[in-house]
Amino acid sequence: MKTLIVKYLPNPRSRTRKMLDAFLEEASGTEIEELDLCQDVPDLFSIEALGGYFGRITKAIPRDIPIPALAKMDRMTEQLKSCDVVVLATPMYNFSLPATVKAWFDSVMLQGDTFLPNPKGAFLGLMTGKKALVLMTAFGTYSTGDGTVGSLFGPTYDHGFSLAKLEFKFMGFSEIRGVLGEGMSPSKSEDVKARLLDESIEEVRSITQEWYGKKPLVVGEPAYGDASNVGAR
């Protein structure tokens, strides 16, 4: 089983990094490839790239013809297609994904590679059989509250953790899990933040042990199944 680690962790003291370290420790001895988005920055859709992409999906440009403007996107897409498990490790920025992480999703969500339209007008994800794990930390609390700032934001403010899981679902991943280390606000004591982080790390360890056959799941969220679960922690 091959695992692809996609990480965007510009802060050397990142709490998300500690969650990822726990995953790597539990998955040691397995085949792991890493993509560091701080070093290998995804391309944005330029005029040339967008023209090439639409030329490809409309069959105006044969798929076997290389398109230089899409070269990095194609490479990252093939990297994703070659793995069995993908682990995305990123912080939440301003209620959503960092721009670099969103650019990675835009790079790999390519029609004909990771999804297809179907005659019913919906879309068919092509990444069936694969698993995805989203590791994220955030200052605010999003799993509870009524959506107001006074209640520590609440679910309606989460457009990062939920979006990452939705993107994987769109591509057809068969099992999607997520661990959101929330409530890491600087206003909280270090003891409280350490406790919250420890709880998230234990959840990461449990999921990893389940997936890599070390011991059964004890804690952690249920497998991400139908669309009604989108955005749930």
mmCIF file of N, CA and C in Angstrom, residues 52-101:
data_model
loop_
_atom_site.group_PDB
_atom_site.id
_atom_site.type_symbol
_atom_site.label_atom_id
_atom_site.label_comp_id
_atom_site.label_asym_id
_atom_site.label_seq_id
_atom_site.Cartn_x
_atom_site.Cartn_y
_atom_site.Cartn_z
ATOM 1 N N GLY A 52 -5.309 24.895 -22.738
ATOM 2 C CA GLY A 52 -4.883 23.524 -22.985
ATOM 3 C C GLY A 52 -5.801 22.510 -22.337
ATOM 4 N N TYR A 53 -6.259 22.821 -21.127
ATOM 5 C CA TYR A 53 -7.144 21.902 -20.404
ATOM 6 C C TYR A 53 -8.466 21.724 -21.146
ATOM 7 N N PHE A 54 -9.076 22.829 -21.567
ATOM 8 C CA PHE A 54 -10.342 22.716 -22.294
ATOM 9 C C PHE A 54 -10.141 22.100 -23.673
ATOM 10 N N GLY A 55 -8.980 22.351 -24.273
ATOM 11 C CA GLY A 55 -8.681 21.682 -25.536
ATOM 12 C C GLY A 55 -8.603 20.180 -25.364
ATOM 13 N N ARG A 56 -8.065 19.759 -24.244
ATOM 14 C CA ARG A 56 -7.942 18.325 -23.964
ATOM 15 C C ARG A 56 -9.302 17.692 -23.704
ATOM 16 N N ILE A 57 -10.124 18.311 -22.838
ATOM 17 C CA ILE A 57 -11.385 17.658 -22.470
ATOM 18 C C ILE A 57 -12.425 17.731 -23.590
ATOM 19 N N THR A 58 -12.251 18.672 -24.531
ATOM 20 C CA THR A 58 -13.147 18.709 -25.690
ATOM 21 C C THR A 58 -12.596 17.892 -26.847
ATOM 22 N N LYS A 59 -11.425 17.276 -26.625
ATOM 23 C CA LYS A 59 -10.764 16.408 -27.610
ATOM 24 C C LYS A 59 -10.224 17.173 -28.809
ATOM 25 N N ALA A 60 -10.143 18.507 -28.675
ATOM 26 C CA ALA A 60 -9.492 19.285 -29.720
ATOM 27 C C ALA A 60 -7.991 19.031 -29.708
ATOM 28 N N ILE A 61 -7.477 18.685 -28.517
ATOM 29 C CA ILE A 61 -6.068 18.310 -28.370
ATOM 30 C C ILE A 61 -6.037 16.868 -27.881
ATOM 31 N N PRO A 62 -5.423 15.938 -28.612
ATOM 32 C CA PRO A 62 -5.352 14.540 -28.168
ATOM 33 C C PRO A 62 -4.668 14.427 -26.807
ATOM 34 N N ARG A 63 -5.138 13.482 -25.985
ATOM 35 C CA ARG A 63 -4.593 13.336 -24.635
ATOM 36 C C ARG A 63 -3.128 12.932 -24.640
ATOM 37 N N ASP A 64 -2.655 12.318 -25.712
ATOM 38 C CA ASP A 64 -1.256 11.893 -25.742
ATOM 39 C C ASP A 64 -0.312 12.997 -26.203
ATOM 40 N N ILE A 65 -0.853 14.182 -26.460
ATOM 41 C CA ILE A 65 -0.020 15.325 -26.837
ATOM 42 C C ILE A 65 0.331 16.109 -25.577
ATOM 43 N N PRO A 66 1.625 16.219 -25.226
ATOM 44 C CA PRO A 66 1.998 16.979 -24.024
ATOM 45 C C PRO A 66 1.620 18.456 -24.163
ATOM 46 N N ILE A 67 1.133 19.015 -23.070
ATOM 47 C CA ILE A 67 0.797 20.440 -23.027
ATOM 48 C C ILE A 67 1.705 21.078 -21.982
ATOM 49 N N PRO A 68 2.723 21.826 -22.402
ATOM 50 C CA PRO A 68 3.700 22.366 -21.449
ATOM 51 C C PRO A 68 3.073 23.133 -20.288
ATOM 52 N N ALA A 69 2.029 23.893 -20.540
ATOM 53 C CA ALA A 69 1.415 24.696 -19.475
ATOM 54 C C ALA A 69 0.733 23.831 -18.423
ATOM 55 N N LEU A 70 0.475 22.557 -18.746
ATOM 56 C CA LEU A 70 -0.170 21.642 -17.800
ATOM 57 C C LEU A 70 0.805 20.625 -17.216
ATOM 58 N N ALA A 71 2.093 20.782 -17.508
ATOM 59 C CA ALA A 71 3.071 19.752 -17.136
ATOM 60 C C ALA A 71 3.095 19.479 -15.633
ATOM 61 N N LYS A 72 3.139 20.521 -14.818
ATOM 62 C CA LYS A 72 3.188 20.298 -13.368
ATOM 63 C C LYS A 72 1.863 19.737 -12.861
ATOM 64 N N MET A 73 0.755 20.220 -13.362
ATOM 65 C CA MET A 73 -0.545 19.678 -12.962
ATOM 66 C C MET A 73 -0.646 18.197 -13.313
ATOM 67 N N ASP A 74 -0.196 17.839 -14.511
ATOM 68 C CA ASP A 74 -0.227 16.433 -14.921
ATOM 69 C C ASP A 74 0.646 15.581 -14.009
ATOM 70 N N ARG A 75 1.808 16.110 -13.640
ATOM 71 C CA ARG A 75 2.711 15.347 -12.761
ATOM 72 C C ARG A 75 2.074 15.114 -11.402
ATOM 73 N N MET A 76 1.482 16.155 -10.827
ATOM 74 C CA MET A 76 0.860 16.011 -9.510
ATOM 75 C C MET A 76 -0.364 15.101 -9.575
ATOM 76 N N THR A 77 -1.082 15.146 -10.690
ATOM 77 C CA THR A 77 -2.244 14.270 -10.851
ATOM 78 C C THR A 77 -1.816 12.815 -10.927
ATOM 79 N N GLU A 78 -0.783 12.517 -11.703
ATOM 80 C CA GLU A 78 -0.291 11.143 -11.802
ATOM 81 C C GLU A 78 0.239 10.660 -10.454
ATOM 82 N N GLN A 79 0.850 11.564 -9.707
ATOM 83 C CA GLN A 79 1.336 11.226 -8.365
ATOM 84 C C GLN A 79 0.171 10.812 -7.469
ATOM 85 N N LEU A 80 -0.918 11.555 -7.534
ATOM 86 C CA LEU A 80 -2.105 11.219 -6.745
ATOM 87 C C LEU A 80 -2.708 9.893 -7.198
ATOM 88 N N LYS A 81 -2.816 9.690 -8.495
ATOM 89 C CA LYS A 81 -3.426 8.472 -9.031
ATOM 90 C C LYS A 81 -2.632 7.222 -8.669
ATOM 91 N N SER A 82 -1.335 7.380 -8.440
ATOM 92 C CA SER A 82 -0.480 6.216 -8.178
ATOM 93 C C SER A 82 -0.538 5.737 -6.732
ATOM 94 N N CYS A 83 -1.162 6.511 -5.829
ATOM 95 C CA CYS A 83 -1.164 6.140 -4.414
ATOM 96 C C CYS A 83 -2.449 5.413 -4.041
ATOM 97 N N ASP A 84 -2.392 4.717 -2.907
ATOM 98 C CA ASP A 84 -3.568 4.052 -2.348
ATOM 99 C C ASP A 84 -4.200 4.881 -1.232
ATOM 100 N N VAL A 85 -3.356 5.634 -0.530
ATOM 101 C CA VAL A 85 -3.797 6.487 0.577
ATOM 102 C C VAL A 85 -3.169 7.860 0.390
ATOM 103 N N VAL A 86 -3.945 8.916 0.583
ATOM 104 C CA VAL A 86 -3.390 10.263 0.584
ATOM 105 C C VAL A 86 -3.684 10.901 1.931
ATOM 106 N N VAL A 87 -2.659 11.526 2.503
ATOM 107 C CA VAL A 87 -2.796 12.244 3.767
ATOM 108 C C VAL A 87 -2.509 13.712 3.493
ATOM 109 N N LEU A 88 -3.486 14.559 3.743
ATOM 110 C CA LEU A 88 -3.324 15.999 3.564
ATOM 111 C C LEU A 88 -3.147 16.640 4.927
ATOM 112 N N ALA A 89 -2.022 17.319 5.122
ATOM 113 C CA ALA A 89 -1.723 17.988 6.391
ATOM 114 C C ALA A 89 -1.580 19.481 6.131
ATOM 115 N N THR A 90 -2.473 20.266 6.724
ATOM 116 C CA THR A 90 -2.488 21.700 6.472
ATOM 117 C C THR A 90 -3.190 22.421 7.612
ATOM 118 N N PRO A 91 -2.820 23.667 7.879
ATOM 119 C CA PRO A 91 -3.616 24.470 8.812
ATOM 120 C C PRO A 91 -4.853 25.017 8.115
ATOM 121 N N MET A 92 -5.764 25.564 8.892
ATOM 122 C CA MET A 92 -6.890 26.325 8.349
ATOM 123 C C MET A 92 -6.494 27.799 8.340
ATOM 124 N N TYR A 93 -6.732 28.469 7.230
ATOM 125 C CA TYR A 93 -6.465 29.901 7.126
ATOM 126 C C TYR A 93 -7.784 30.637 6.891
ATOM 127 N N ASN A 94 -8.129 31.533 7.781
ATOM 128 C CA ASN A 94 -9.298 32.399 7.570
ATOM 129 C C ASN A 94 -10.533 31.604 7.148
ATOM 130 N N PHE A 95 -10.807 30.566 7.902
ATOM 131 C CA PHE A 95 -11.996 29.719 7.736
ATOM 132 C C PHE A 95 -11.930 28.784 6.532
ATOM 133 N N SER A 96 -10.813 28.756 5.808
ATOM 134 C CA SER A 96 -10.765 27.947 4.595
ATOM 135 C C SER A 96 -9.375 27.340 4.413
ATOM 136 N N LEU A 97 -9.111 26.845 3.212
ATOM 137 C CA LEU A 97 -7.822 26.247 2.900
ATOM 138 C C LEU A 97 -6.815 27.322 2.514
ATOM 139 N N PRO A 98 -5.539 27.138 2.848
ATOM 140 C CA PRO A 98 -4.515 28.022 2.304
ATOM 141 C C PRO A 98 -4.564 27.995 0.776
ATOM 142 N N ALA A 99 -4.229 29.117 0.152
ATOM 143 C CA ALA A 99 -4.312 29.212 -1.311
ATOM 144 C C ALA A 99 -3.479 28.135 -1.995
ATOM 145 N N THR A 100 -2.326 27.813 -1.423
ATOM 146 C CA THR A 100 -1.455 26.804 -2.024
ATOM 147 C C THR A 100 -2.116 25.435 -2.031
ATOM 148 N N VAL A 101 -2.833 25.112 -0.960
ATOM 149 C CA VAL A 101 -3.524 23.822 -0.891
ATOM 150 C C VAL A 101 -4.681 23.783 -1.886
#
